[in-house]
Short mmCIF file of C-alpha atoms in Angstrom, two decimals:
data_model
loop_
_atom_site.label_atom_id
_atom_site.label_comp_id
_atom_site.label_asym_id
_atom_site.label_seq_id
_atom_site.Cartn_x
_atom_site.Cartn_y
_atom_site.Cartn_z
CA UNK A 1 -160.46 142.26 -79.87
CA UNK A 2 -159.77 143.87 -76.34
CA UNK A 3 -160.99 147.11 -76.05
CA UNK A 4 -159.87 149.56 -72.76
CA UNK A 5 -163.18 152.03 -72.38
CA UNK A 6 -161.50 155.34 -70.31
CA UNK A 7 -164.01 158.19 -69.11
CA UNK A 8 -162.96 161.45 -68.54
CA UNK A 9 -166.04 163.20 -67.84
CA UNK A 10 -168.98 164.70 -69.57
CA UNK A 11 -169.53 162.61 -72.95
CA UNK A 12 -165.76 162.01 -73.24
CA UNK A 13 -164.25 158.81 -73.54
CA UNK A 14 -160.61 157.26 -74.83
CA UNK A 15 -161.31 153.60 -76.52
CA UNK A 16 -158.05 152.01 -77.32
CA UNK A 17 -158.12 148.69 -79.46
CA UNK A 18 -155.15 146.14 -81.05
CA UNK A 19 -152.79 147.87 -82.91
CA UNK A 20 -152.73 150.98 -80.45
CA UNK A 21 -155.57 152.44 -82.44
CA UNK A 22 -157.07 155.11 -79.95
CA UNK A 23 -160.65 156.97 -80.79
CA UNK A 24 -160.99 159.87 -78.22
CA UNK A 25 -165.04 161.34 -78.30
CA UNK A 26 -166.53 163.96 -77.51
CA UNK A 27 -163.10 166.33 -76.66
CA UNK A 28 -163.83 168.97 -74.44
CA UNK A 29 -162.03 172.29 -73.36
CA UNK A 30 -159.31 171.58 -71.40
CA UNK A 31 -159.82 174.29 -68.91
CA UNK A 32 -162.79 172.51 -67.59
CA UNK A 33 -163.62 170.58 -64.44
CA UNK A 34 -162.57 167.74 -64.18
CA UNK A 35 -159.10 168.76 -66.59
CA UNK A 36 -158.56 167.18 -69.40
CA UNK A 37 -155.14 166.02 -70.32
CA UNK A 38 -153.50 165.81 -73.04
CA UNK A 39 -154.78 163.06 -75.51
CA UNK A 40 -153.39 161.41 -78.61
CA UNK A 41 -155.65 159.76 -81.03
CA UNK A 42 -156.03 158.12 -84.19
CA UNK A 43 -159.75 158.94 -85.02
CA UNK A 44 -161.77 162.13 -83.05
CA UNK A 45 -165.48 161.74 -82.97
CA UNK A 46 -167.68 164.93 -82.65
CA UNK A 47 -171.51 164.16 -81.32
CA UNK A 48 -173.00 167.25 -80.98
CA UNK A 49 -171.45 170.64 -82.22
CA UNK A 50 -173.33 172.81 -79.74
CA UNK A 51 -171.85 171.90 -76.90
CA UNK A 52 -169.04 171.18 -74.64
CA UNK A 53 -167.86 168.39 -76.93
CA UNK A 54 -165.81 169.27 -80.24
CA UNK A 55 -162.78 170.81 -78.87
CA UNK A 56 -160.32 169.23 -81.26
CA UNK A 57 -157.48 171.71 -79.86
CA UNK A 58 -157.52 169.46 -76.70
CA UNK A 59 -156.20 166.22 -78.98
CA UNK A 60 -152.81 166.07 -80.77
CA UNK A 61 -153.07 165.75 -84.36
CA UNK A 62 -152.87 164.30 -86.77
CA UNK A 63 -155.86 162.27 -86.11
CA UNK A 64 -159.22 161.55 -88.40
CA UNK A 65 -162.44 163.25 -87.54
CA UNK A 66 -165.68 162.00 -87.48
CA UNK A 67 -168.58 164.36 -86.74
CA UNK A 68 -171.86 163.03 -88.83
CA UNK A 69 -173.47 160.01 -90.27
CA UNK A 70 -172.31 158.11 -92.14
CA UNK A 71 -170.03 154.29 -92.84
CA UNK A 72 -166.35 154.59 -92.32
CA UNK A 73 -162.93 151.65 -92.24
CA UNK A 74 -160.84 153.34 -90.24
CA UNK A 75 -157.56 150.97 -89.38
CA UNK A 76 -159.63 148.03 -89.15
CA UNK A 77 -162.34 149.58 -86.80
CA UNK A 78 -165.91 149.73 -88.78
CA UNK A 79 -167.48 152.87 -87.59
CA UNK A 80 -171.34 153.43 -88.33
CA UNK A 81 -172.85 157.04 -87.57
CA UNK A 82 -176.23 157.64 -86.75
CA UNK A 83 -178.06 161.40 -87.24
CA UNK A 84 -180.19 161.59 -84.14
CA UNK A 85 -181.22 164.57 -82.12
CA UNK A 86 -179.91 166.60 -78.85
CA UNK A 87 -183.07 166.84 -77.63
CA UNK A 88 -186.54 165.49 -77.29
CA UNK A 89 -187.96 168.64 -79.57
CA UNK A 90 -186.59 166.80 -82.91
CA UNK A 91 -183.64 169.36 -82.23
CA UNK A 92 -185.52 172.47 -81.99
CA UNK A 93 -183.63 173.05 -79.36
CA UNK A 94 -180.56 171.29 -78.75
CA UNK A 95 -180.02 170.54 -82.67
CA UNK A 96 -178.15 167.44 -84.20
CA UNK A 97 -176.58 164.96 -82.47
CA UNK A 98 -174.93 161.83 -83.99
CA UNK A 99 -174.36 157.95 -82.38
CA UNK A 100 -171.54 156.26 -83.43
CA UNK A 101 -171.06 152.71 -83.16
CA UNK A 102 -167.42 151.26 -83.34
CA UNK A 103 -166.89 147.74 -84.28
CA UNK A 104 -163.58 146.18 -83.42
CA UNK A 105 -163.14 143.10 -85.02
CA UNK A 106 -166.23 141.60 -83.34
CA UNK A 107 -166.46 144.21 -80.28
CA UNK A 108 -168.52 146.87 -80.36
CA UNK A 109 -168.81 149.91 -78.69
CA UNK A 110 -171.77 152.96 -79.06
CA UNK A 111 -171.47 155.94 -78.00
CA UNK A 112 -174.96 157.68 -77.96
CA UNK A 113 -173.44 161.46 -77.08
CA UNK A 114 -175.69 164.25 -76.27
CA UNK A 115 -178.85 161.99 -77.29
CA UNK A 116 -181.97 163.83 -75.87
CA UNK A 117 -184.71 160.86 -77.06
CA UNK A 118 -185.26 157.42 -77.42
CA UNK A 119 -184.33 156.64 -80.86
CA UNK A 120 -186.55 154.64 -83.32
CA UNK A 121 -186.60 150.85 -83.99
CA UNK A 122 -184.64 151.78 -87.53
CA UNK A 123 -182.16 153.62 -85.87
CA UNK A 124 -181.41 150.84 -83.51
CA UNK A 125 -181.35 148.34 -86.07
CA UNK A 126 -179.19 150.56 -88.87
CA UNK A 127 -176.35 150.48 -85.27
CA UNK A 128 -176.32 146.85 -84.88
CA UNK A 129 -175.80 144.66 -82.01
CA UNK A 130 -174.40 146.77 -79.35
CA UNK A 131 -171.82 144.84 -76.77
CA UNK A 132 -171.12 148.18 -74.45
CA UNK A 133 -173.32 150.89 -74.87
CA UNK A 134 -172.18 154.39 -73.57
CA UNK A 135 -175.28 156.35 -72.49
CA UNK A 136 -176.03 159.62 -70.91
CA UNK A 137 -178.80 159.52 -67.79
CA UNK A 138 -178.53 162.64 -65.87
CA UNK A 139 -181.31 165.01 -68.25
CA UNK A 140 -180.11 168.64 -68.60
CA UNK A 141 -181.02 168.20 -72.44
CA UNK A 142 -179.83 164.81 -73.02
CA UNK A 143 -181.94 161.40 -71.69
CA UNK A 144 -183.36 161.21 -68.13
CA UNK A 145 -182.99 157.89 -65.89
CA UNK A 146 -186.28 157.04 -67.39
CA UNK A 147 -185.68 157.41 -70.77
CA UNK A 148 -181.65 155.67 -70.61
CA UNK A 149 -183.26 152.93 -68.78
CA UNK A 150 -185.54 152.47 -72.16
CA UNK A 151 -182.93 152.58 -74.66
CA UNK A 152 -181.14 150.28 -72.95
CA UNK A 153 -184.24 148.11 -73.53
CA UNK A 154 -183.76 148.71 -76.85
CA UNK A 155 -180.20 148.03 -77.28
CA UNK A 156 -179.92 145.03 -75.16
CA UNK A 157 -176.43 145.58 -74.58
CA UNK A 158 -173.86 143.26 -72.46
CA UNK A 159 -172.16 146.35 -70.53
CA UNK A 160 -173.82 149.73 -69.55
CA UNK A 161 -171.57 152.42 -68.91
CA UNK A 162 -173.20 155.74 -67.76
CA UNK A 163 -172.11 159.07 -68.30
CA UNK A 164 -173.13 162.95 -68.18
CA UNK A 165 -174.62 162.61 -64.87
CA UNK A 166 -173.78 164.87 -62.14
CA UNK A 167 -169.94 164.96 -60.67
CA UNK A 168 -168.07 166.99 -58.77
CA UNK A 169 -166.43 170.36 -59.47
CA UNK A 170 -168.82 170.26 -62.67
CA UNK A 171 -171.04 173.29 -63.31
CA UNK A 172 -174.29 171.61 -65.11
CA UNK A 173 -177.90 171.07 -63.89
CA UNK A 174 -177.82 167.07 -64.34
CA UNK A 175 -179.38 164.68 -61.88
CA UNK A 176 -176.83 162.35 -59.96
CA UNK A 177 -176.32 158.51 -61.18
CA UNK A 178 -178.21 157.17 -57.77
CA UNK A 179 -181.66 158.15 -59.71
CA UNK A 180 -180.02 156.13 -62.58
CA UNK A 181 -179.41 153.13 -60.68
CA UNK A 182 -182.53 153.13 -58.42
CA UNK A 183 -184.53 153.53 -61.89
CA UNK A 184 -182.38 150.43 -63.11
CA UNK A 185 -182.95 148.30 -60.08
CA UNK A 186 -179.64 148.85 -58.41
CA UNK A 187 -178.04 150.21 -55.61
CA UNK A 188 -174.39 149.84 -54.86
CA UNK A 189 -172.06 149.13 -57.98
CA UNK A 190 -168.40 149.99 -57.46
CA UNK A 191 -166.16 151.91 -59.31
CA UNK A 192 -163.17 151.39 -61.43
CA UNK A 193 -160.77 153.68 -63.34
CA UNK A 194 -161.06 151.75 -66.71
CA UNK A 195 -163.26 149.22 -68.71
CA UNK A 196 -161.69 146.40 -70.84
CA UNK A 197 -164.30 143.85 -72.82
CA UNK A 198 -163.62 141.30 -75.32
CA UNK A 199 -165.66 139.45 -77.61
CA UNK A 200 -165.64 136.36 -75.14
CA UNK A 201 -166.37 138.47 -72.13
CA UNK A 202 -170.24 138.61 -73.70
CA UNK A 203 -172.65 137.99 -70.41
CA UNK A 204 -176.36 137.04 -70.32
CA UNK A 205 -177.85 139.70 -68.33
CA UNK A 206 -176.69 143.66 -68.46
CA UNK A 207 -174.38 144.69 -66.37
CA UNK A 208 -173.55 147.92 -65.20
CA UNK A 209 -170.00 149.55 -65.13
CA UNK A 210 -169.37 153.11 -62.78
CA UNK A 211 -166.20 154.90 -64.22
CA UNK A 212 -164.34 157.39 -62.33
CA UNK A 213 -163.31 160.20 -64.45
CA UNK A 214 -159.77 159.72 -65.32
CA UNK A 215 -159.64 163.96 -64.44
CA UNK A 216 -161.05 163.33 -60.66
CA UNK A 217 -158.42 160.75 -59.95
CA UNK A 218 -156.37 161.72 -57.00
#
């Protein structure tokens, strides 16, 4: 199945599959830099519920929420959460956080949210295979470079597409994605507004994939 990926900043992302099923993550306040619009959705999910991330007033309802582990059919989308931790103190301080890997028909996308360590082997494995994996790198609680560069490692994934990493008219202490890249080996990738994989778009090595948040767009 087609999947279009759609970033809007911080650890939120629109996903919108066959069927115009639409999973928006991570909502946060509108009010923030960069804005976010208005968003419809099917099926919410919440990582982390001490931060910028569960602002369900931002999405139209009705939609289904989703914000722990757990095994879930949702319209044809298998949806497999993962309890995990938003920092690298076993949650001491940032508390819970949970991955959520979507599965559409064949296509599947994980979202790691506010993930502040490099998960275990069983955690990996209980996610499956991974073909885009959406990953925070800029620190500030979540994983450095270093450590996003070794769960990627772990995931193997097809597509890599970074996010909560430092961008403008955003008020956080997070590194930029240049240390990102230079930690993966890279230095220019371009940019593009949206992400669409497939099941037959599978590629041998990683690639990398630089959204601009759909907010920043002028």
């Amino acid at each position: 199945m087609d999947v279009e990926i759609i970033w809007y900043g911080q650890t939120c992302f629109r996903m919108s599959g066959r069927n115009s099923i639409s999973i928006v993550n991570d909502p946060y306040c509108p009010d923030a830099d960069p804005p976010l619009p208005a968003l419809e959705a099917d099926i919410v999910t919440v990582s982390h519920r001490q931060g910028s991330c569960d602002h369900l007033a931002a999405i139209q309802r009705p939609f289904r929420l989703l914000d722990g582990p757990g095994e879930y059919e949702i319209s044809g989308v298998f949806i497999t959460g993962v309890s995990t931790f938003a920092d690298g103190d076993r949650g001491l301080v940032g508390g819970l956080n949970t991955v959520f890997a979507f599965d559409f028909e064949g296509t599947t996308v994980c979202h790691l949210g506010r993930l502040g360590h490099v998960p275990t082997q069983a955690q990996v494995k209980n996610l499956g295979p991974v073909n885009v994996l959406l990953v925070p790198v800029g620190g500030g609680g979540s994983l450095t470079s270093t450590e996003a560069s070794e769960v990627i490692g772990l995931f193997e994934p097809d597509v890599v597409v970074p996010m909560r990493y430092r961008i403008p008219r955003v008020d956080e202490e997070l590194d930029s994605v240049g240390h990102f890249l230079k930690e993966m080996g890279m230095e220019n990738v371009d940019t593009q507004e949206a992400l669409t994989v497939s099941e037959s778009s599978t590629l041998e090595e990683t690639k990398i994939v630089l959204l601009q948040p759909a907010g920043n767009r002028r």
